Coordinates of C-alpha atoms and ligand atoms in Angstrom, one line a residue:
X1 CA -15.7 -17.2 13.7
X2 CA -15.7 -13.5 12.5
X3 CA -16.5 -11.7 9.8
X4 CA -14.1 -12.1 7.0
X5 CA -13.0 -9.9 4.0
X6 CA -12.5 -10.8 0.5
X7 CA -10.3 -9.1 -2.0
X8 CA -11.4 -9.4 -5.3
X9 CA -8.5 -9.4 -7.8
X10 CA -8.1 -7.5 -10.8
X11 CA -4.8 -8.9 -11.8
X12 CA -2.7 -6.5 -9.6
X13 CA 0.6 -7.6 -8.6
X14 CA -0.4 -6.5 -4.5
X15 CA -3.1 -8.8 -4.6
X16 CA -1.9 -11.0 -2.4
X17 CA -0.1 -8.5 -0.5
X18 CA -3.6 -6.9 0.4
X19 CA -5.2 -10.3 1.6
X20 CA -1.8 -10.0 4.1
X21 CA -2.2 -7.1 5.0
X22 CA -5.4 -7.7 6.1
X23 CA -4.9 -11.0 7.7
X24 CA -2.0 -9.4 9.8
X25 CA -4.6 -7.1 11.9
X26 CA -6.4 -10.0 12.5
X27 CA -8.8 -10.8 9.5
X28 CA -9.1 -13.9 7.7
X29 CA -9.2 -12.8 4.0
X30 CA -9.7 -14.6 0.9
X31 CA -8.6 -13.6 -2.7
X32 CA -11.7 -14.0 -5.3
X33 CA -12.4 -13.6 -8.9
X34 CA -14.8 -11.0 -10.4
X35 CA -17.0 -13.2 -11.3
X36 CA -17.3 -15.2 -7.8
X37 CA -18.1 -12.1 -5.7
X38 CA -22.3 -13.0 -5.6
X39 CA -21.5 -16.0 -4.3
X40 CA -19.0 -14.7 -1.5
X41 CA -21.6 -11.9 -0.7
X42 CA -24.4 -14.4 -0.3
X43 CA -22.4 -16.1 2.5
X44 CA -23.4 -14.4 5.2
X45 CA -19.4 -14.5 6.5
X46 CA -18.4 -11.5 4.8
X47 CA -18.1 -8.2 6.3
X48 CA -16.1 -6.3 3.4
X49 CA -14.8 -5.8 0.4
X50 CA -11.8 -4.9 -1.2
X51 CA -11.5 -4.3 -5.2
X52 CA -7.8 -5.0 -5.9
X53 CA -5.5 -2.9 -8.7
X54 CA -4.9 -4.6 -12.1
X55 CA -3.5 -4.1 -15.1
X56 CA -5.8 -3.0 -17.1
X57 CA -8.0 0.1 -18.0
X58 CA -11.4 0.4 -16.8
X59 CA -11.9 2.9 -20.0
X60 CA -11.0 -0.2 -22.2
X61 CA -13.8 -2.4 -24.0
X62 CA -14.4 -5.7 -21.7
X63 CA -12.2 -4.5 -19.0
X64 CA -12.7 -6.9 -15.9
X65 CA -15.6 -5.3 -13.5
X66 CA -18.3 -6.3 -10.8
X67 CA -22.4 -6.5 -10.5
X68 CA -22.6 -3.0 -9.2
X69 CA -26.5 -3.6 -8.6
X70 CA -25.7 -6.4 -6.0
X71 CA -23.0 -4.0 -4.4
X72 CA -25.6 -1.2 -3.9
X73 CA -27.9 -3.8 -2.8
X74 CA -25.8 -5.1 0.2
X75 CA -25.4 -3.3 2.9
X76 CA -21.1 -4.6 2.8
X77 CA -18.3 -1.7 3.1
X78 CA -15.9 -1.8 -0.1
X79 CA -12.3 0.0 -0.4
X80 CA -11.2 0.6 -4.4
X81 CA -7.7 0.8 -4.6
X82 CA -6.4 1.8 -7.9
X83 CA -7.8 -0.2 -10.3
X84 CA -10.6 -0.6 -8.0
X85 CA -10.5 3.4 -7.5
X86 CA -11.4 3.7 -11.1
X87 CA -14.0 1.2 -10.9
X88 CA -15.9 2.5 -8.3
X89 CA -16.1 6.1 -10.0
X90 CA -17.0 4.4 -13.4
X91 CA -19.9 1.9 -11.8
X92 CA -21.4 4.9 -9.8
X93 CA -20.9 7.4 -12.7
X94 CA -17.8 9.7 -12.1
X95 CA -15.2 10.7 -14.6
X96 CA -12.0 9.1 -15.3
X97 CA -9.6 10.4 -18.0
X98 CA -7.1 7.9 -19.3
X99 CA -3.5 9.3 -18.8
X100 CA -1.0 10.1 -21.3
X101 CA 2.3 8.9 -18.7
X102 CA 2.5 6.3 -16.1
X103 CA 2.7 7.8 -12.8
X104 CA 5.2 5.7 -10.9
X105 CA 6.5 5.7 -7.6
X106 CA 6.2 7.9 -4.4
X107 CA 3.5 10.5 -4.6
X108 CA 2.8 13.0 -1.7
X109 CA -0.4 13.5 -1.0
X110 CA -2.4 15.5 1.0
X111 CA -5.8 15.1 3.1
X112 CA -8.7 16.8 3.0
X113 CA -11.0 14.7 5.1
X114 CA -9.8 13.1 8.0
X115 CA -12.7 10.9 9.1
X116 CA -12.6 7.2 8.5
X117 CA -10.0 6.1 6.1
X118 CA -7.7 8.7 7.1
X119 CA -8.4 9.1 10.7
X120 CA -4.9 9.7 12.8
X121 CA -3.6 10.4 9.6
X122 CA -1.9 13.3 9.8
X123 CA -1.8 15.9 6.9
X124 CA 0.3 14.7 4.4
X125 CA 1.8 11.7 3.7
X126 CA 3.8 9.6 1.5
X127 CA 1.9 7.1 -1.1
X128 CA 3.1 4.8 -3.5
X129 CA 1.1 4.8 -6.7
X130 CA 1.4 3.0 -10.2
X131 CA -1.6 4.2 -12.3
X132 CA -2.6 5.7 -15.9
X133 CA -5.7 6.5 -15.3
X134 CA -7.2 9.6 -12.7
X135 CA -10.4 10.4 -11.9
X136 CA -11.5 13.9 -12.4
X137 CA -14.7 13.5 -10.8
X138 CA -16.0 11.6 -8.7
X139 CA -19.8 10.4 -8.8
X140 CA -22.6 12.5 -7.8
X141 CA -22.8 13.0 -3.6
X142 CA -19.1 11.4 -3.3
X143 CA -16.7 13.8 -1.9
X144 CA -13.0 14.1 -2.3
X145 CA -10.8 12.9 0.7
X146 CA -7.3 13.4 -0.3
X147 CA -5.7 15.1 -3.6
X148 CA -2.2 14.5 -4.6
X149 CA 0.6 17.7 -4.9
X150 CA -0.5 18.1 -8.2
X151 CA -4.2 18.1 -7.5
X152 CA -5.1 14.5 -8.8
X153 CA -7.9 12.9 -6.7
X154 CA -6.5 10.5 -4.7
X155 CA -9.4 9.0 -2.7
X156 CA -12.9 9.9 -2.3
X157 CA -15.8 8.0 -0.4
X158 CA -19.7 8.3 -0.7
X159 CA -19.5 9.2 3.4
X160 CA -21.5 5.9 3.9
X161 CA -19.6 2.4 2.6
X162 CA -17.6 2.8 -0.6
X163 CA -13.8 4.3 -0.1
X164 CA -11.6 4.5 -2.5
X165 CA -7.8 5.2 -2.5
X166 CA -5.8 5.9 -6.1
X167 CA -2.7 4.7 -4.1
X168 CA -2.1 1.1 -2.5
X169 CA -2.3 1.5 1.1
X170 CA -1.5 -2.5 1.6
X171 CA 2.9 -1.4 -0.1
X172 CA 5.3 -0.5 2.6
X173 CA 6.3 2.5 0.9
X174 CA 3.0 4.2 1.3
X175 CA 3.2 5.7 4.6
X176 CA 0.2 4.8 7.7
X177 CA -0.7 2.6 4.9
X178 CA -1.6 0.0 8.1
X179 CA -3.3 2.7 9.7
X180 CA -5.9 2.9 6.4
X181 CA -6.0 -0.8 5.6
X182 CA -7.1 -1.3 9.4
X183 CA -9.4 2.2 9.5
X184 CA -11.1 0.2 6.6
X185 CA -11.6 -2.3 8.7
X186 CA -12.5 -1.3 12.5
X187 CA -14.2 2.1 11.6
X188 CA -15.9 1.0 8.7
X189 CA -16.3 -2.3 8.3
X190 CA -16.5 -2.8 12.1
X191 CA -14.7 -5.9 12.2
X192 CA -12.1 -6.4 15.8
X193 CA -9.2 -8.5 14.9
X194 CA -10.4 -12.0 15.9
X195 CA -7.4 -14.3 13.6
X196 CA -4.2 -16.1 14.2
X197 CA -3.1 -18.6 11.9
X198 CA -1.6 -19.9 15.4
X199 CA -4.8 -20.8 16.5
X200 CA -6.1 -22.4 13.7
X201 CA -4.0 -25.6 14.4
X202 CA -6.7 -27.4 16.8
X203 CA -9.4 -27.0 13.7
X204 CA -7.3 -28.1 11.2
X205 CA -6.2 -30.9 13.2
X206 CA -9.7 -32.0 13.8
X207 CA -10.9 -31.4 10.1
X208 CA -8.1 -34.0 8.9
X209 CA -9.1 -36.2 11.4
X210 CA -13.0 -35.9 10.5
X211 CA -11.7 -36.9 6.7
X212 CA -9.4 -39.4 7.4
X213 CA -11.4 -43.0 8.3
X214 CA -10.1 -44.9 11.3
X215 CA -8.2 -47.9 10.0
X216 CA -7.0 -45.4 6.8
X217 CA -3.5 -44.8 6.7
X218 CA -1.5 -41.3 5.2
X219 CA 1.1 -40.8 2.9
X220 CA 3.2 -37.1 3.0
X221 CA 6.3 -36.4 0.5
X222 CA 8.6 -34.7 3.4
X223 CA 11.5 -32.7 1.2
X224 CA 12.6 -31.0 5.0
X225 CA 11.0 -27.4 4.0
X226 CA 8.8 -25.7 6.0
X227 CA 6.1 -26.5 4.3
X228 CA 6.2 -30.4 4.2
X229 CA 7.3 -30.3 7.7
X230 CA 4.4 -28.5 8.9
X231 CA 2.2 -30.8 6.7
X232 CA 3.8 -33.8 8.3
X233 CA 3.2 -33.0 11.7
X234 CA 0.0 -32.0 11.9
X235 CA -1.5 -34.8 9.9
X236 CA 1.0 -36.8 13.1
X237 CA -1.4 -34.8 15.6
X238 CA -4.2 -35.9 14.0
X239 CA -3.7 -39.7 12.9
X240 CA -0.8 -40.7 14.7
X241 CA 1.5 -43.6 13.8
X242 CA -1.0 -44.0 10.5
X243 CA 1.1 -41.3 8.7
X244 CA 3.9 -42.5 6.7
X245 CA 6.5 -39.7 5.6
X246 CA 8.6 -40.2 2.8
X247 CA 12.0 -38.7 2.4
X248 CA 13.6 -39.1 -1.3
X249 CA 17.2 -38.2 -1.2
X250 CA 17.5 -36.9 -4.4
X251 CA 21.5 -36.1 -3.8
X252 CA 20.8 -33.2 -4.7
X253 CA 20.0 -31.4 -1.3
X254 CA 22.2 -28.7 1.0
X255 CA 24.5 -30.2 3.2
X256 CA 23.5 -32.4 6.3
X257 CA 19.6 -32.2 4.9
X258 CA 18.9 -35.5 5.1
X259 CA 20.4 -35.6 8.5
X260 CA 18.1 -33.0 9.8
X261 CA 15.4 -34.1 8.4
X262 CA 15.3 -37.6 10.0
X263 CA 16.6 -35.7 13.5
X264 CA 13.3 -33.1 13.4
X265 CA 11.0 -35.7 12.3
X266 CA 12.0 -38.1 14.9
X267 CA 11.7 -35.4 17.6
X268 CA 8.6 -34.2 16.9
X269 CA 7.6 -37.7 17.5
X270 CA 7.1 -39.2 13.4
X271 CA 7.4 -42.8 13.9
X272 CA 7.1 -43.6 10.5
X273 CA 9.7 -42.2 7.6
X274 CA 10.7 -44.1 4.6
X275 CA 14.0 -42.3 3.5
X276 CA 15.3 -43.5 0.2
X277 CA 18.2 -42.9 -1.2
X278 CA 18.2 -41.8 -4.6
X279 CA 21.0 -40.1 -5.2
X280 CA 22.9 -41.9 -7.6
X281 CA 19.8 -42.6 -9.7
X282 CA 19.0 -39.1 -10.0
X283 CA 23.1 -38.5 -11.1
X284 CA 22.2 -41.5 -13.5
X285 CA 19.4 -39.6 -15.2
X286 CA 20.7 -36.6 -15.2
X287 CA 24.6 -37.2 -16.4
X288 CA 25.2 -35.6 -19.8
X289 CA 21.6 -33.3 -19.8
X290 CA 23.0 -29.8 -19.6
X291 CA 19.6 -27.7 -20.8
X292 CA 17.4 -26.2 -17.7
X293 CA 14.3 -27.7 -18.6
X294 CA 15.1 -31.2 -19.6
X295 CA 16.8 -31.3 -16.1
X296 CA 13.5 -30.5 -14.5
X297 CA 11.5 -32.6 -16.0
X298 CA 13.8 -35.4 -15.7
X299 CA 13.5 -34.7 -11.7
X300 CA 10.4 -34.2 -11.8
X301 CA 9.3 -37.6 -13.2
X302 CA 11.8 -39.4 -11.5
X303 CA 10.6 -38.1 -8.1
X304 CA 6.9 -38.9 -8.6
X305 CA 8.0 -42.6 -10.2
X306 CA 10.1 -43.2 -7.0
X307 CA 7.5 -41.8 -4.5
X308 CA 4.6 -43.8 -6.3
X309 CA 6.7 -47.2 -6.1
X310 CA 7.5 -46.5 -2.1
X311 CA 3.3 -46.0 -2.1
X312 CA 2.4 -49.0 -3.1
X313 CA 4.3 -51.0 -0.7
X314 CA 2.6 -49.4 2.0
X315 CA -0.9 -51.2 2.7
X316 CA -4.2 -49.2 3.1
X317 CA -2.9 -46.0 2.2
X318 CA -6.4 -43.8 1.0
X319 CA -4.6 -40.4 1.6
X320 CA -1.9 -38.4 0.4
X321 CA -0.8 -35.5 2.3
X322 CA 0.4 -32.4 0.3
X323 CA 2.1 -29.1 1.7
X324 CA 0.6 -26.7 -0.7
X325 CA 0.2 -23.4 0.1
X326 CA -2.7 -20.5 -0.6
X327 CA -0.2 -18.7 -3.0
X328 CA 0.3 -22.3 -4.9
X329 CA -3.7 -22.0 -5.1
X330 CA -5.2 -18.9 -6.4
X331 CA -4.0 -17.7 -9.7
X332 CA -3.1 -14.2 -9.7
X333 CA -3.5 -12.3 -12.7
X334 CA 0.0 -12.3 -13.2
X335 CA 0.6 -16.3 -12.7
X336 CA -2.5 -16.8 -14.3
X337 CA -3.5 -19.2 -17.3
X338 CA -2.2 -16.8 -19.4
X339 CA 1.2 -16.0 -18.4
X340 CA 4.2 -17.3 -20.2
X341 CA 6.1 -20.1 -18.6
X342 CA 9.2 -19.4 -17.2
X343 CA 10.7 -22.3 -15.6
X344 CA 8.3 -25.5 -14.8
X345 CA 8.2 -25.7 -11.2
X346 CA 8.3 -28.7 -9.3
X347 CA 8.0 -29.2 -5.8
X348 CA 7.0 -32.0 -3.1
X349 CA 3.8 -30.4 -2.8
X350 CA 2.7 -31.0 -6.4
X351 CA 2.3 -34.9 -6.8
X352 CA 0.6 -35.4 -10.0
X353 CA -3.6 -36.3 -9.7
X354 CA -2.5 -40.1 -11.3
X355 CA -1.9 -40.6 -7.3
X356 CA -5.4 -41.9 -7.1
X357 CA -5.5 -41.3 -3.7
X358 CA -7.8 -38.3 -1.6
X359 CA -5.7 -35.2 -0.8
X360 CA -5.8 -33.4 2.5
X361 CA -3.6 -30.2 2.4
X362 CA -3.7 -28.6 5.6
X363 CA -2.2 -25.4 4.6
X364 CA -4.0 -24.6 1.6
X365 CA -5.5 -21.3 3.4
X366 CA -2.2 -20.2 4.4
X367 CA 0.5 -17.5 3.2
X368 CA 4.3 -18.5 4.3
X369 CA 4.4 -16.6 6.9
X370 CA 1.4 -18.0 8.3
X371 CA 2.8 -21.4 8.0
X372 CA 5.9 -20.3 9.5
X373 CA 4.0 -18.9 12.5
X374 CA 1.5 -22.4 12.7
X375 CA 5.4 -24.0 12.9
X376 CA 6.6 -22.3 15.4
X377 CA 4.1 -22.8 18.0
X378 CA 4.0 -26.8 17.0
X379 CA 7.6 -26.9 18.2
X380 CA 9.1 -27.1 14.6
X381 CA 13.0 -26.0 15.3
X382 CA 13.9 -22.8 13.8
X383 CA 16.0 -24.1 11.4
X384 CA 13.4 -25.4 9.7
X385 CA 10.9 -22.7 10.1
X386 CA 13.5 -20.1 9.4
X387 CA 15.2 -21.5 6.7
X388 CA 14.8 -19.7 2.7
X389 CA 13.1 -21.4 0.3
X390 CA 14.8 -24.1 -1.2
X391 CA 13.8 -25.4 -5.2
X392 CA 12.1 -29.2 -5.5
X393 CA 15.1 -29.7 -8.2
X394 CA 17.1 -28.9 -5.2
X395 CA 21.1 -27.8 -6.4
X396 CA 20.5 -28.8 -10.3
X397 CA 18.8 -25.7 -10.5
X398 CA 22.2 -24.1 -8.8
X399 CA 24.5 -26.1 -11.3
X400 CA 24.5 -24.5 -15.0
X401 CA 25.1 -27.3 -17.3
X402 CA 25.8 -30.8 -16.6
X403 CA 25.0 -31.8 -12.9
X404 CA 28.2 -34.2 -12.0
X405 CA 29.8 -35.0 -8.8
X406 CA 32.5 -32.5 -8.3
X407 CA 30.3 -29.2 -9.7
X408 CA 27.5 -30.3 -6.9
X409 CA 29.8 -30.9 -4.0
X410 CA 31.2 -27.4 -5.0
X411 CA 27.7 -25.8 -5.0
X412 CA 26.7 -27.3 -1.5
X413 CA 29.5 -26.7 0.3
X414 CA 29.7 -22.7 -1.1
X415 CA 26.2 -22.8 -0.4
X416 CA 26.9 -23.6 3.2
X417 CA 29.6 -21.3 3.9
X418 CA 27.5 -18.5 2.0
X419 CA 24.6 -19.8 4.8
X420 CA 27.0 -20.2 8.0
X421 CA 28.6 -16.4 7.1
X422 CA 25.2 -15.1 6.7
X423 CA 23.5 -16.6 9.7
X424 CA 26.8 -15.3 11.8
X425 CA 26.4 -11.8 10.7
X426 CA 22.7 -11.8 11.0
X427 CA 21.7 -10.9 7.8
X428 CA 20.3 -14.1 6.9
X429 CA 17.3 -13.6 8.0
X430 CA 16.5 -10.4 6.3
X431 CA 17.3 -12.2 3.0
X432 CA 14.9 -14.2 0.7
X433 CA 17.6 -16.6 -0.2
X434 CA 21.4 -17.2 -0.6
X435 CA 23.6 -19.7 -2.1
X436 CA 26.0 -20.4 -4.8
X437 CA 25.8 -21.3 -8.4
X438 CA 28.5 -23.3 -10.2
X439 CA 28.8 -23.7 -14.4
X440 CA 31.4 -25.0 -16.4
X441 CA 33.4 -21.6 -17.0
X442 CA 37.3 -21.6 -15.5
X443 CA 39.3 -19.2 -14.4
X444 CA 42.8 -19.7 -14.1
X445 CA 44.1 -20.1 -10.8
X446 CA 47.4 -20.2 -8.6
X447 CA 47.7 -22.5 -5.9
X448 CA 51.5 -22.1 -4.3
X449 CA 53.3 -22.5 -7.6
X450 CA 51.0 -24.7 -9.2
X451 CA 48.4 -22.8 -11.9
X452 CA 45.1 -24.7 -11.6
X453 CA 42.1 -24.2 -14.4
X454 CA 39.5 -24.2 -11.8
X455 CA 35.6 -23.3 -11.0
X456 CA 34.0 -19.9 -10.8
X457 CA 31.1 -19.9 -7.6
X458 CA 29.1 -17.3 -8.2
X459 CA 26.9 -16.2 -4.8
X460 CA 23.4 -15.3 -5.5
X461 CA 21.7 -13.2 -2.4
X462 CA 18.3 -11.4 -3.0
X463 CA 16.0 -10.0 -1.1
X464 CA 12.2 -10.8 -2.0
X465 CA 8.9 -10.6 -1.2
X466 CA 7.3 -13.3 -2.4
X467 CA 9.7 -14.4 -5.0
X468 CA 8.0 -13.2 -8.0
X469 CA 9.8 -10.3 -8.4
X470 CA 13.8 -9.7 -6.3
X471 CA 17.0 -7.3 -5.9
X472 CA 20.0 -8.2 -5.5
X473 CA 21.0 -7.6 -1.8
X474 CA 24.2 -5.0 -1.0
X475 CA 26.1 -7.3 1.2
X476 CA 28.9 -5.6 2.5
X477 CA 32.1 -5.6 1.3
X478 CA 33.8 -7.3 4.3
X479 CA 31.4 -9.9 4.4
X480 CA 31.9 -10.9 1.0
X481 CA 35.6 -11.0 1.1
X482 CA 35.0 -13.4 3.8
X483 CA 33.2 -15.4 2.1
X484 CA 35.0 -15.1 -1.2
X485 CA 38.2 -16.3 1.1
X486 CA 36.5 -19.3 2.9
X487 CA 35.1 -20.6 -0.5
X488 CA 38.6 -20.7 -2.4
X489 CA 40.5 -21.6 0.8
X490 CA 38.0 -24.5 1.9
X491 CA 36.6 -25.8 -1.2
X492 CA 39.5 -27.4 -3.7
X493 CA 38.6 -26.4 -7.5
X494 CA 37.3 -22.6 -7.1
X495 CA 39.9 -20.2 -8.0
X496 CA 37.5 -17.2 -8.8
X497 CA 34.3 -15.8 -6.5
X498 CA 32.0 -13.8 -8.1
X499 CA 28.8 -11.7 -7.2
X500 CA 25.8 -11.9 -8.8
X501 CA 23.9 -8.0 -9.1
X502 CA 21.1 -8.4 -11.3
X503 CA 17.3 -8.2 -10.1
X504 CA 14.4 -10.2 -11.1
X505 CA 13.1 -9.0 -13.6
X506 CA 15.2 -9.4 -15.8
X507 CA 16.8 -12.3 -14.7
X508 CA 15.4 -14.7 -12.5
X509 CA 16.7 -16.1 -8.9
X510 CA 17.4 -19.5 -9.7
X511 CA 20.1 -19.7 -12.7
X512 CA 18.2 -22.5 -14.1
Ligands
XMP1 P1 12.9 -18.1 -10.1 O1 14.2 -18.7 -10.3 O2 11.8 -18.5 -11.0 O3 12.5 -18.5 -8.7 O4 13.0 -16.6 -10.0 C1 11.4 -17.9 -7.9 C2 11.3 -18.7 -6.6 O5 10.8 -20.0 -6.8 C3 11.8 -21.0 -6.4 N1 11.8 -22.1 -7.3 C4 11.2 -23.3 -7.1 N2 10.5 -23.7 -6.1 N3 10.1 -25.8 -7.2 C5 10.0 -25.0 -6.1 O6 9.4 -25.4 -5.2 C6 10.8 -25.4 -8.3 O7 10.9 -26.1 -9.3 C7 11.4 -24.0 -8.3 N4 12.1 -23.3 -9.2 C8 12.4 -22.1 -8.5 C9 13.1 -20.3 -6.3 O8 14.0 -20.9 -5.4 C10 12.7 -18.9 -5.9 O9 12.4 -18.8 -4.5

């Protein structure tokens, strides 16, 4: 194993996006908290550090810092950016003002020392920046690397291991910001690239199998995700015909999932599935609730009631297999404890502790991505590794109101044709998700000489990174006639089509 590099968050929202960054050149990184970072640098694994932005002001009282005296003692590179940036300059005694305006957006910025950081930078370059706060000066013996056009300091180093950048190199809109995250790390940290999450698959297969006791048999919710289905087949590689997938059709899943499902899991050689059929329960449950919450939390319940009772027929069972994922894992300041709830998630990944069973999670270290690439090279078919998220409430999420019969077949089979148009034009891969979304509104319709009070589907395509934060994607016009067509020609009921154009924030991807 290499050396590894931590990232130490501050709340930022590119947290993650810098543990990526740095896991894409070939670095295993983890995400820490402030206050963990003696404990990471004690293992003798890490070979650099990287202080995160965050939202707050290192100029405020009881703003989050670090030990400084254990981070001059170690002999460890570390890269500020923003938040960070301020930090470093505050622990080693610059001067940071706090700013009157927000500087937002792309910044130009120009170089002044190209060694390091910025070597084959060229001279100038593009940066994206979101900061109050500038330092003026930086501490004693650190010089200044780069300035911005207006002559704000926008890195500086100490020349030996601490390098700081005012703008986030690990955003796409910061140009040869690659080039500086992976400076950071061959030039000055001195780490090669030496991780794939491909080639992690062998030691995670043995790890579950060093857990998991010879006559001790598996349980794994499969929901047909990427997630669940990578889950599902490694624990298959590493206990065999002891793992026991169950699939609970909820009836409230795209069209043909269950199908697939059974198909993939079959194929890639899952002898044992348990596929229930729920549907009408669930519709039993849910008839008459129209509020997005109650909804939730009926499905919720009802899923970990059915999966408990299909548990306890199975004999031996000692471990439950979840596909949870590293996002699902480390809080980041803005999904942290404090943060107001939005919508209460609930996915097959998140069985309740009352299972009193031990957990393995294979993916717990791993970004989607990651998972997506571990998929691929087990043989998962690309529809499942390619396909966009898809909510544990599955369409109730999609169907504004009451969840009935009629407004669900509606939603799954717009949903498909929105899918099928997409996939055809190849722009569903670029997306984060795409489907429909069907209330109880009517429009007023003509069909030959009959008028019909029928259903508005409303499509819903965004592009995302993470799904935290979306914009609405610019189909084309074309496209969306076509699809506007198929859906009122194919689908009995829908006399109006409309698109939905509003980013997250303010309003959120899922209409409930
Ligand atoms: P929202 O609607 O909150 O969705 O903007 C953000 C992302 O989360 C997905 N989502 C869920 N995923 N269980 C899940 O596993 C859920 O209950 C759930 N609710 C929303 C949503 O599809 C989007 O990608």
């Amino acid at each position: 194993m290499g050396l590894k590099v931590v990232v130490v968050d501050f709340g930022g929202q590119y947290t993650h996006l810098i543990a990526r960054r740095v896991r894409e050149l070939g670095v295993y990184s983890e995400i820490i908290e402030p206050e963990n970072l003696q404990t990471s640098l004690n293992n003798l694994d890490t070979g650099g550090v990287i202080l995160s932005g965050g939202p707050r002001s290192v100029l405020e009282p009881n703003a989050p810092t670090i030990n400084f005296n254990l981070l001059s003692e170690l002999d460890i590179p570390v890269l500020g950016i923003c938040y960070g940036h301020h930090l470093l300059a505050k622990g080693f005694g610059g001067e940071i003002v706090k700013g009157s305006l927000r500087e937002y957006g792309r910044t130009k910025v120009k170089v002044i020392n190209r060694e390091n950081l910025f070597h084959g930078v060229p001279d100038e370059l593009w940066t994206w920046m979101s900061h109050w706060d500038t330092v003026v000066k930086p501490p004693s013996g650190w010089i200044v690397t780069s300035i911005s056009e207006k002559g704000i300091i926008t890195s500086m180093t100490d020349n030996k291991r601490f390098y700081s950048t005012q703008f986030h190199p690990e955003v796409s809109h910061t140009e040869y910001g690659y080039r500086i995250l992976e400076n950071f790390l061959k030039r000055i940290c001195r780490i090669e690239p030496w991780w794939s999450p491909g080639d992690q698959i062998s030691s995670i297969i043995e790890d579950i199998q060093n857990k998991v006791g010879k006559e001790e048999k598996v349980i794994c919710a499969v929901s047909g995700g990427v997630d669940s289905v990578t889950t599902a087949v490694l624990v298959s590689k590493a206990v065999g015909d002891r793992l026991y997938c169950i699939f609970i059709d909820t009836g409230l899943l795209r069209k043909n999932e269950r199908q697939n499902v059974e198909n993939t899991l079959k194929n890639l050689g899952i002898k044992n599935l348990i596929v229930i059929d729920a549907s009408s329960r669930f519709l039993e449950k849910l008839r008459g609730v129209k509020e997005a919450e109650q909804k939730r939390k009926i499905i919720g319940e009802e899923f970990i009631k059915l999966f408990e009772e299909t548990a306890a027929k199975i004999e031996n069972v000692r471990w439950l297999a979840q596909g949870t994922i590293y996002p699902d894992r480390i809080e980041s300041g803005r999904t942290g404890k404090h943060a107001a709830l939005i919508k209460s998630h609930h996915n097959v990944g998140g069985l309740p502790e009352k299972v009193s069973l031990n957990i393995i999670e294979p993916l717990r270290d791993f970004y989607k991505d990651e998972v997506r690439m571990i998929a691929r090279k087990l043989g998962i078919p690309r529809e499942i590794w390619a396909r966009h998220p898809f909510p544990g409430p599955g369409l109730a999420v999609r169907i504004i109101g009451e969840v009935n019969e009629e407004k669900l077949e509606i939603c799954r089979e717009a949903s498909n044709i929105i899918e099928e148009e997409l996939v055809k034009s190849g722009v569903y891969d670029n997306v984060w998700q795409a489907f429909a979304v069907v209330g109880d509104d009517k429009w007023v319709g003509v069909m030959g000489d009959e008028r019909l009070e029928g259903y508005i589907v409303t499509i819903r395509i965004v592009e995302s990174i993470d799904g935290m934060t979306a914009d609405w994607h610019r189909l084309n016009y074309d496209l969306i006639d076509r699809i506007s067509r198929r859906i009122t020609n194919e689908i009995p009921k829908v006399t109006m089509v409309t698109y939905a154009v509003s980013s997250k924030p303010p309003s959120t991807i899922e209409p409930c």
